PDB file of C-alpha atoms in Angstrom:
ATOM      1  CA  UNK J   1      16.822 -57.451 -23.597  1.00 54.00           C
ATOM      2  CA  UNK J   2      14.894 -55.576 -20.891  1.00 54.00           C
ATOM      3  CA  UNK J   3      16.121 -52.332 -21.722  1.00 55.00           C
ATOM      4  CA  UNK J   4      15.721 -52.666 -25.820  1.00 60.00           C
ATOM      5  CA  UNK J   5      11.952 -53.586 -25.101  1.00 59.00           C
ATOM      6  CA  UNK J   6      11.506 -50.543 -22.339  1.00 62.00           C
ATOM      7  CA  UNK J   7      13.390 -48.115 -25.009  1.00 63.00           C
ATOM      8  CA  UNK J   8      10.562 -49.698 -28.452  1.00 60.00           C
ATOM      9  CA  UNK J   9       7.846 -48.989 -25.667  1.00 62.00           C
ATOM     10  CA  UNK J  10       8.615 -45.568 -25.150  1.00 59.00           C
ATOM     11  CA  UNK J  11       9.356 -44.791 -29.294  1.00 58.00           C
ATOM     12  CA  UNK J  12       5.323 -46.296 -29.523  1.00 57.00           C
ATOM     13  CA  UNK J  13       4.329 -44.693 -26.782  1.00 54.00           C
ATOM     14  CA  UNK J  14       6.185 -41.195 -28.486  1.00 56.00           C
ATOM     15  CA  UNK J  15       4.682 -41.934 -32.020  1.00 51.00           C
ATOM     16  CA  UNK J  16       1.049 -42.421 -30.472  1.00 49.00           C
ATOM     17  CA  UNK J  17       1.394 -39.289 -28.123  1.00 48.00           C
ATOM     18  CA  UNK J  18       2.327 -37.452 -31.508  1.00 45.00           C
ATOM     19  CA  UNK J  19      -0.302 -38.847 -33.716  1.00 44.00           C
ATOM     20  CA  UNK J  20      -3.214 -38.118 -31.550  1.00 42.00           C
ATOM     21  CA  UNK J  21      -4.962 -34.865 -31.196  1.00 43.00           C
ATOM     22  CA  UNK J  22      -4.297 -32.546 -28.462  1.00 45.00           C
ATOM     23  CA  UNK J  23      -7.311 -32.336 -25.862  1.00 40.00           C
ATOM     24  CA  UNK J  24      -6.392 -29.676 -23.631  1.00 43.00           C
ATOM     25  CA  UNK J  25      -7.992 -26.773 -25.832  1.00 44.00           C
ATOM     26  CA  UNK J  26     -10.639 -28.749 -26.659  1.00 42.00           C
ATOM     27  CA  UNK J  27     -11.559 -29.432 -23.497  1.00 41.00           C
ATOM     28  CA  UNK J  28     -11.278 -25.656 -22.694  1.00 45.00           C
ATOM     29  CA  UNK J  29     -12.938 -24.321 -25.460  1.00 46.00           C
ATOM     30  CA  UNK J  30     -16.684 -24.467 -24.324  1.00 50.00           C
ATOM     31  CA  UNK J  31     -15.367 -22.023 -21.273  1.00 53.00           C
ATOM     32  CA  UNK J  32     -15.180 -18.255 -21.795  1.00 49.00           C
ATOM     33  CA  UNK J  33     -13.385 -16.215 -19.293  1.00 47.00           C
ATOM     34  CA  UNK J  34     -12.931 -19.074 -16.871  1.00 46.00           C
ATOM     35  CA  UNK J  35     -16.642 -19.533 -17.012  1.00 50.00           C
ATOM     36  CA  UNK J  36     -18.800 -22.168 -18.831  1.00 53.00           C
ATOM     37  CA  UNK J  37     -20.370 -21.289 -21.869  1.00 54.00           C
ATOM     38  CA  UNK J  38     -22.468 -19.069 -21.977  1.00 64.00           C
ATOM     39  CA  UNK J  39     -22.530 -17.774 -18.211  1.00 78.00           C
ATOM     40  CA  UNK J  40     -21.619 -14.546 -18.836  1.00 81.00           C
ATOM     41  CA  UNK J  41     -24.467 -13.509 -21.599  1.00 84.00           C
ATOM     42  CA  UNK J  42     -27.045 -15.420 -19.741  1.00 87.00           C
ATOM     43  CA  UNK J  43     -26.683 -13.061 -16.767  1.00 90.00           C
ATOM     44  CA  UNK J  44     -26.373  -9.911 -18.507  1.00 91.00           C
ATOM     45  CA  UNK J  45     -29.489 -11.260 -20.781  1.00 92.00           C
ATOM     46  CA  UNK J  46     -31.482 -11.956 -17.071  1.00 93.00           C
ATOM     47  CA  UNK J  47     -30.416  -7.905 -16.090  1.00 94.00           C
ATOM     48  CA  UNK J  48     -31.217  -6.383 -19.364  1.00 95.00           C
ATOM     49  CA  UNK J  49     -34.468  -8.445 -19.806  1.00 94.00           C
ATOM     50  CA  UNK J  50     -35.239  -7.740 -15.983  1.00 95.00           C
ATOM     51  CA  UNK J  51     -34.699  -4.094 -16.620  1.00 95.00           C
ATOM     52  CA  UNK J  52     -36.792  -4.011 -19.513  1.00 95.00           C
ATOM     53  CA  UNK J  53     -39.567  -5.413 -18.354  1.00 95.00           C
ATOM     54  CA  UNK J  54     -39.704  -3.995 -15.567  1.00 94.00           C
ATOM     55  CA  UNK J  55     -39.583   0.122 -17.154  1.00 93.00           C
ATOM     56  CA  UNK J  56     -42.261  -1.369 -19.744  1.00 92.00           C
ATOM     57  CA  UNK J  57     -44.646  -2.392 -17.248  1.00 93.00           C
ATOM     58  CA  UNK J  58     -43.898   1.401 -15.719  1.00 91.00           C
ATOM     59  CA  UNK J  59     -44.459   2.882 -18.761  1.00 89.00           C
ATOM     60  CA  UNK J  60     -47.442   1.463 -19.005  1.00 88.00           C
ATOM     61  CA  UNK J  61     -49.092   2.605 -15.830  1.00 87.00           C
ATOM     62  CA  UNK J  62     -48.476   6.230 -16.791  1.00 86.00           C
ATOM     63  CA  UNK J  63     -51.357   5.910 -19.623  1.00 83.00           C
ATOM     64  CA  UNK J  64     -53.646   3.248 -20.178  1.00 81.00           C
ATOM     65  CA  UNK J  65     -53.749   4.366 -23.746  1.00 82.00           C
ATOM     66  CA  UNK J  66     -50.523   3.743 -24.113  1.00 86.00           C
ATOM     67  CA  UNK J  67     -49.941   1.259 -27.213  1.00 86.00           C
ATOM     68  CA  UNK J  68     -48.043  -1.851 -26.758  1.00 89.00           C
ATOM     69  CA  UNK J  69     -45.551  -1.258 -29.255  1.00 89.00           C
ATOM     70  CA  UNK J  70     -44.322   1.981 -26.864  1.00 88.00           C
ATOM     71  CA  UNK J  71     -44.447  -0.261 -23.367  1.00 91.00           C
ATOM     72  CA  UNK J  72     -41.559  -2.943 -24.837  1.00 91.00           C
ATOM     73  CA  UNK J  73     -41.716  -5.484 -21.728  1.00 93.00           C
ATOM     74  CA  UNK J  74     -42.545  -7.972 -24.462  1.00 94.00           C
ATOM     75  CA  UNK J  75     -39.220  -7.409 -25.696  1.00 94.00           C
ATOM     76  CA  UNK J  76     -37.322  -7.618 -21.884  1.00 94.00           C
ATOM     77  CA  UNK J  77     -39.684 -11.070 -21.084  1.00 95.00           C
ATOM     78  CA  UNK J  78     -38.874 -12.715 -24.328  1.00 95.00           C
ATOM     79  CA  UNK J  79     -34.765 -11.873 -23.382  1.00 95.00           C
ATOM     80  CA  UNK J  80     -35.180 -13.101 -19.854  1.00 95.00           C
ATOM     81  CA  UNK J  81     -36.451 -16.870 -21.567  1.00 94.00           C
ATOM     82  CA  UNK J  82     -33.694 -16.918 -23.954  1.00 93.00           C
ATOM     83  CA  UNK J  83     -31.404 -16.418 -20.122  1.00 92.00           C
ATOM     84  CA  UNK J  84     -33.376 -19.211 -18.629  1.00 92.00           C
ATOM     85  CA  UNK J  85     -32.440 -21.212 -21.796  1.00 90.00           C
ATOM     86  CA  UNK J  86     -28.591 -20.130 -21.162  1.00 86.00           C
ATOM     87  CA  UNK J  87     -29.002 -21.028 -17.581  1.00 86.00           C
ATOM     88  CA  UNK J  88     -30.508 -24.975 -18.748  1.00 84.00           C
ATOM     89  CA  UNK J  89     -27.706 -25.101 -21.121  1.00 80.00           C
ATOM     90  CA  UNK J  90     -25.062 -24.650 -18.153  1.00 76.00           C
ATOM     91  CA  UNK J  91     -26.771 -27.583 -16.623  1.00 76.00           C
ATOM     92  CA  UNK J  92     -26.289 -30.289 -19.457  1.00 71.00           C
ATOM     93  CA  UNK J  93     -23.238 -31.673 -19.044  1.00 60.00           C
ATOM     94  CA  UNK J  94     -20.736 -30.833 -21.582  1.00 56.00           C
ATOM     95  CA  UNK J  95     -19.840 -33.192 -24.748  1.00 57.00           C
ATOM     96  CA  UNK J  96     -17.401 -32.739 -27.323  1.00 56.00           C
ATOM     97  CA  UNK J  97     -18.487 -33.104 -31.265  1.00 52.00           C
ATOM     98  CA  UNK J  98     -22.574 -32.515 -30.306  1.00 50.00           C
ATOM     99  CA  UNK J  99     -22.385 -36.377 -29.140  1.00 59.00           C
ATOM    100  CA  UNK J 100     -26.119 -35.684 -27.027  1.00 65.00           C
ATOM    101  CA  UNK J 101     -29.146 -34.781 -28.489  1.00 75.00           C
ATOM    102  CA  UNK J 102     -30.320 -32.748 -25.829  1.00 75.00           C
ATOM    103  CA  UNK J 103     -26.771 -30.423 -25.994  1.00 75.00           C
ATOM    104  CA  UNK J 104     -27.490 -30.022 -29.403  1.00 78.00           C
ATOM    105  CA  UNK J 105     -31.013 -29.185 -29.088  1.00 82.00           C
ATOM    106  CA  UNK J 106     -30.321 -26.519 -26.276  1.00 80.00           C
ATOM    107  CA  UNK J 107     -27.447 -24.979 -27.855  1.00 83.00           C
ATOM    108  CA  UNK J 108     -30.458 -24.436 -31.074  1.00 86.00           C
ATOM    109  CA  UNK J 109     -32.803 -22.992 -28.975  1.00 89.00           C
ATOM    110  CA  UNK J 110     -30.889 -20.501 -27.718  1.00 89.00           C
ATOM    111  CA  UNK J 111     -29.247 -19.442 -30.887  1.00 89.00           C
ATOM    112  CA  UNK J 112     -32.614 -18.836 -32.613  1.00 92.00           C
ATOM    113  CA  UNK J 113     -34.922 -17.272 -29.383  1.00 93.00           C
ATOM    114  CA  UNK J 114     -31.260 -14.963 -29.007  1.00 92.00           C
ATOM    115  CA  UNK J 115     -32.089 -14.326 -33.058  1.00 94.00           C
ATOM    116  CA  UNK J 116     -35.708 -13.459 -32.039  1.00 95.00           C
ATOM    117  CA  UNK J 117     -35.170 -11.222 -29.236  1.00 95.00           C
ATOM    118  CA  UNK J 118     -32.359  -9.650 -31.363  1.00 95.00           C
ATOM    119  CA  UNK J 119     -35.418  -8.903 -33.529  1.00 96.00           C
ATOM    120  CA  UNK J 120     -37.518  -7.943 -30.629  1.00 96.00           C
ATOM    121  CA  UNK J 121     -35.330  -5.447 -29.541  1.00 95.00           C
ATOM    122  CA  UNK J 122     -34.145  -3.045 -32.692  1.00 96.00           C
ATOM    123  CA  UNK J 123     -38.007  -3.127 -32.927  1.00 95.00           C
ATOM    124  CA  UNK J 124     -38.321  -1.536 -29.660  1.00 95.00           C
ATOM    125  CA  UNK J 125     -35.673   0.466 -30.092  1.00 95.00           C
ATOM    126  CA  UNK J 126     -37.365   1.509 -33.275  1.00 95.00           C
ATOM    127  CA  UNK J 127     -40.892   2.242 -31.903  1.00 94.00           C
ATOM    128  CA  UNK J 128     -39.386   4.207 -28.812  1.00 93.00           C
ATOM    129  CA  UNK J 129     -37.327   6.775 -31.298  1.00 93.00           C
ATOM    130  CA  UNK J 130     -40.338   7.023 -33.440  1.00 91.00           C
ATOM    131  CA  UNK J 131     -42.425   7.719 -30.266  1.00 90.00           C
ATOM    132  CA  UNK J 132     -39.511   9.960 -28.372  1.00 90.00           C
ATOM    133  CA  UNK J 133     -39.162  12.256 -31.945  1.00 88.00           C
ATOM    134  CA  UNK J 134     -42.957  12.823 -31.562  1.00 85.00           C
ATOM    135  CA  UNK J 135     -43.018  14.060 -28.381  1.00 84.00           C
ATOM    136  CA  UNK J 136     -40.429  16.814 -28.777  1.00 82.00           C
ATOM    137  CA  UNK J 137     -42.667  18.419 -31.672  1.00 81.00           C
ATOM    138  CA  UNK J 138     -46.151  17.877 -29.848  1.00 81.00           C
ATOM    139  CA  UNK J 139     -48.339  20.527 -28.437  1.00 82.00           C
ATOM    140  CA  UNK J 140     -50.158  19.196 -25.653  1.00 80.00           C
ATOM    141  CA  UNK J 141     -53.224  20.286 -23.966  1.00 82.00           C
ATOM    142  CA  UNK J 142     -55.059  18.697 -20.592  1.00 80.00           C
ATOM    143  CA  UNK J 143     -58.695  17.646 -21.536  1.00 80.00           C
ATOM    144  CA  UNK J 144     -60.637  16.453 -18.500  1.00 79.00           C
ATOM    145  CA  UNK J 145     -58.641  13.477 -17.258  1.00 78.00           C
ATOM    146  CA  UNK J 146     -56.948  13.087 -20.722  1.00 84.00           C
ATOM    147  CA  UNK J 147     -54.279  14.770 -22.657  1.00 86.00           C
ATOM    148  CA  UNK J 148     -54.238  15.538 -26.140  1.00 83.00           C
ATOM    149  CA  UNK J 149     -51.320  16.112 -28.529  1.00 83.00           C
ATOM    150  CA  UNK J 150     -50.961  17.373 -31.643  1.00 82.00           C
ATOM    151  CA  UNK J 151     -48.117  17.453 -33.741  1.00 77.00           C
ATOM    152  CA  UNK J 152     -49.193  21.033 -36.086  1.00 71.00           C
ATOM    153  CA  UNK J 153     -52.047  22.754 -34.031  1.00 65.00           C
ATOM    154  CA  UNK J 154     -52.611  24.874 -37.080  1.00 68.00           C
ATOM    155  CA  UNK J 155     -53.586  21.707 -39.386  1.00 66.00           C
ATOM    156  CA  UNK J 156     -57.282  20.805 -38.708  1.00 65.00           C
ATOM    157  CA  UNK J 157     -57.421  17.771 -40.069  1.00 65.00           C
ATOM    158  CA  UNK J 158     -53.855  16.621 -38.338  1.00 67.00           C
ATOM    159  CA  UNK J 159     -53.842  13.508 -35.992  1.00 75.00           C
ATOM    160  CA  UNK J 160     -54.386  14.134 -32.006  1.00 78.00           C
ATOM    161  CA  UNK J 161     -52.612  11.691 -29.806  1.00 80.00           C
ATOM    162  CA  UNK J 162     -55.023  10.959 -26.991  1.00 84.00           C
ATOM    163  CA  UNK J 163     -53.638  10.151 -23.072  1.00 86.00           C
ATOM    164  CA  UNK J 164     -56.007   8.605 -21.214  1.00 85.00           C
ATOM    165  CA  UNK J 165     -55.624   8.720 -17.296  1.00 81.00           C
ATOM    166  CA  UNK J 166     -53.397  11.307 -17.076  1.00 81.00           C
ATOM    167  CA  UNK J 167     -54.231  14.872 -14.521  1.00 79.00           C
ATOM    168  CA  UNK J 168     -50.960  17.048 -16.133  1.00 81.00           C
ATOM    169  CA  UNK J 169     -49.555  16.666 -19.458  1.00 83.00           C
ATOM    170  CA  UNK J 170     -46.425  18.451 -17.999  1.00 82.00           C
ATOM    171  CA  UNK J 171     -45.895  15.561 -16.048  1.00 84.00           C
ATOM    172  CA  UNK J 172     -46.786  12.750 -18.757  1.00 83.00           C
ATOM    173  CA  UNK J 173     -43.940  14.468 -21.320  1.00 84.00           C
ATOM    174  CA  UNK J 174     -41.336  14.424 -18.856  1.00 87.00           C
ATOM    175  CA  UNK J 175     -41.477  11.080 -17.548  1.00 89.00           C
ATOM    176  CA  UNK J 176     -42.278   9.653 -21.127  1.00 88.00           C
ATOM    177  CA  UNK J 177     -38.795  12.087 -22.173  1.00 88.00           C
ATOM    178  CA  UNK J 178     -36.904  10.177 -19.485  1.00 91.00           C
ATOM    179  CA  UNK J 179     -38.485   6.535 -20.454  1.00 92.00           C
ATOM    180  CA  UNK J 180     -37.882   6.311 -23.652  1.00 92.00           C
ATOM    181  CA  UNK J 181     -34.145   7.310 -24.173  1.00 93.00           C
ATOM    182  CA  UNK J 182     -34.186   4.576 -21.077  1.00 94.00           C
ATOM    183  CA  UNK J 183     -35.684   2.476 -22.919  1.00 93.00           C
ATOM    184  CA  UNK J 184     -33.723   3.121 -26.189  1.00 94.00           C
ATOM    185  CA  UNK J 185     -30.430   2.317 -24.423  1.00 95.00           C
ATOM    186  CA  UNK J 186     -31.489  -0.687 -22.631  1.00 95.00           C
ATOM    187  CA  UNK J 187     -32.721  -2.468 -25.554  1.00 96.00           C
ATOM    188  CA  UNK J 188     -29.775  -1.368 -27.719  1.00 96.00           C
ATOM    189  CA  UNK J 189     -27.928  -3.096 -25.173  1.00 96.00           C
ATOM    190  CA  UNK J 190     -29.765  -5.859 -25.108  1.00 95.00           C
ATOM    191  CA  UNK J 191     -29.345  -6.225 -28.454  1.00 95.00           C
ATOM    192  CA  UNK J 192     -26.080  -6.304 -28.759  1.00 95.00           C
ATOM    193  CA  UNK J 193     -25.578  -8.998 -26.101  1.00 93.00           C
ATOM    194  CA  UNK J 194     -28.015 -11.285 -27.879  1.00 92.00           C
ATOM    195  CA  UNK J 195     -26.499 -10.607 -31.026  1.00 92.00           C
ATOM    196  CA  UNK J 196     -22.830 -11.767 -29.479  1.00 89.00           C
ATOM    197  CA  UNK J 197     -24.691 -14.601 -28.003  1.00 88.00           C
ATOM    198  CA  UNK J 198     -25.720 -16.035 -31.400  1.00 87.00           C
ATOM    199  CA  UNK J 199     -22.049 -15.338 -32.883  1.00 86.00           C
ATOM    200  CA  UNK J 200     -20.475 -17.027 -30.054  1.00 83.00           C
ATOM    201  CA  UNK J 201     -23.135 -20.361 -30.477  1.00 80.00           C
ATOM    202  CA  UNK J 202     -22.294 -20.135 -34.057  1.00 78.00           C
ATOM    203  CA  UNK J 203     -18.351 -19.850 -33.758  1.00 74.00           C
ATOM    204  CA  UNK J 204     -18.261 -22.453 -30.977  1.00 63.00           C
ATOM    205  CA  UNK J 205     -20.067 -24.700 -32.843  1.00 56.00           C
ATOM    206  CA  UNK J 206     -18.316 -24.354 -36.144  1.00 50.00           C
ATOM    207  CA  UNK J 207     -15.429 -23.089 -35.713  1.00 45.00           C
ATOM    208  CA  UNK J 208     -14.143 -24.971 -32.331  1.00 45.00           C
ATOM    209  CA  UNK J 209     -15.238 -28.270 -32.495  1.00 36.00           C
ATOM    210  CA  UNK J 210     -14.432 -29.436 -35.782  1.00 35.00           C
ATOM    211  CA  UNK J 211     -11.338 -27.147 -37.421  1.00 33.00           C
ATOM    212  CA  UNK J 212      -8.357 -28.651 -36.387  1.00 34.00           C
ATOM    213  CA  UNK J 213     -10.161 -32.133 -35.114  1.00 37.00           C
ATOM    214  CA  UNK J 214     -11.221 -33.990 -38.477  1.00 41.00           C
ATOM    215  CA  UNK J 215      -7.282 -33.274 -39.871  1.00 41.00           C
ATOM    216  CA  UNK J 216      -5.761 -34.614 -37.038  1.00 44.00           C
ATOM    217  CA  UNK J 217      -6.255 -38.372 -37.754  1.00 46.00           C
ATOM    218  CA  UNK J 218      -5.483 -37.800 -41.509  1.00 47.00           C
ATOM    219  CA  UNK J 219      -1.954 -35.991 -40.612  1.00 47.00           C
ATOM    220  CA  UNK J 220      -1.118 -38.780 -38.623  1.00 47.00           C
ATOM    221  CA  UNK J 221      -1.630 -41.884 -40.830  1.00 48.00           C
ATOM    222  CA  UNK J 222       0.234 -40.179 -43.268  1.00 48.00           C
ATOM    223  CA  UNK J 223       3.099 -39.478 -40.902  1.00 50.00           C
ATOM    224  CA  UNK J 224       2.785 -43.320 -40.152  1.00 48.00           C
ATOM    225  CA  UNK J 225       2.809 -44.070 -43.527  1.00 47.00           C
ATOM    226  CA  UNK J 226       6.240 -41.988 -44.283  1.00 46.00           C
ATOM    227  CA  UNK J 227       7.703 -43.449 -41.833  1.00 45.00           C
ATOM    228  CA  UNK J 228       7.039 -47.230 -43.246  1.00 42.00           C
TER     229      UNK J 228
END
């Protein structure tokens, strides 16, 4: 009698294993390369945004005429925040199904300030080809403590470009031909990493959570109900 009751334990035990979901790559799924989600794009959104800033604020000192669109650190500070988001995110402890309200909230913050600097940075990348294509057709002369550009010296009425602060125009075009491209390439980067950033929040939360969870109790009362 002992061993007919251990043997209908075990063909439960059997049918319940087979009828409940599996966990294991559920449980894995909010890690990416060994690492908790998102590890890896908040540090390389800290660097770029870092970087950014930092050749902005450079930039900036060469000319205080200098318009903000051409000195992107707004672009580099508004990537490091969406990081610092990243980095909060790690903290919250991780629940499947968006059970907490705070997980949920985090994980929508950084999906739309990763959408904003996205934005933020094609329009720096933008402003600094504009500006970089102007340069190489200017003809620059050193006014006083100024430097002014023109794009056709032969056009009267054409627009000068005005550098104030600035003792050599020599100097001014080379460093601002070695900034931009810099700064073309960094927030192309950036770019790119906040754009993966969104596509992993949006795949992780529609695509891992919920395919392949919501069937799993369906499949198994109708295997239960086959079997009766």
């Amino acid at each position: 009698a002992g061993g007919t009751q251990r043997a209908a334990m075990k063909k439960q035990k059997q049918r319940q294993s087979k009828g409940e979901p599996k966990a294991g790559p559920e449980e894995e799924s909010h890690t990416c390369c060994g690492c908790r989600f998102p590890l890896l794009f908040a540090f390389l959104q800290l660097a770029l945004g870092t970087s950014v800033t930092a050749l902005g604020f450079l930039m900036a000192s060469i000319s205080s005429s200098l318009p903000v669109r051409d000195t992107p650190y707004w672009a580099g500070i508004l990537v490091c925040v969406v990081s610092l988001v990243g980095f909060v995110m790690l903290c919250i402890s991780y629940q499947p199904d968006e059970k907490t309200c705070l997980q949920f909230t985090a994980k929508l913050m950084y999906f739309l300030l990763s959408a904003l600097a996205l934005i933020a940075c094609v329009l720096a990348v933008a402003f600094a080809a504009h500006h970089y294509v102007q340069m190489n057709r200017f003809t620059c002369d050193t006014v006083l403590e100024s430097c002014h550009c023109k794009l056709d010296t032969e056009d009267p009425l054409g627009r000068t470009f005005i550098y104030q602060d600035v003792v050599d125009c020599g100097s001014l075009t080379s460093m601002l031909n070695l900034y931009l491209p810099l700064q073309m390439g960094l927030n192309l980067v950036a770019a790119l990493v906040c754009l993966l950033a969104c596509f992993v929040v949006w795949k992780h939360r529609y695509q891992v959570f919920y395919v392949g969870v919501r069937f799993h109790p369906l499949t198994a009362t109708e295997g239960q109900q086959q079997k009766v």
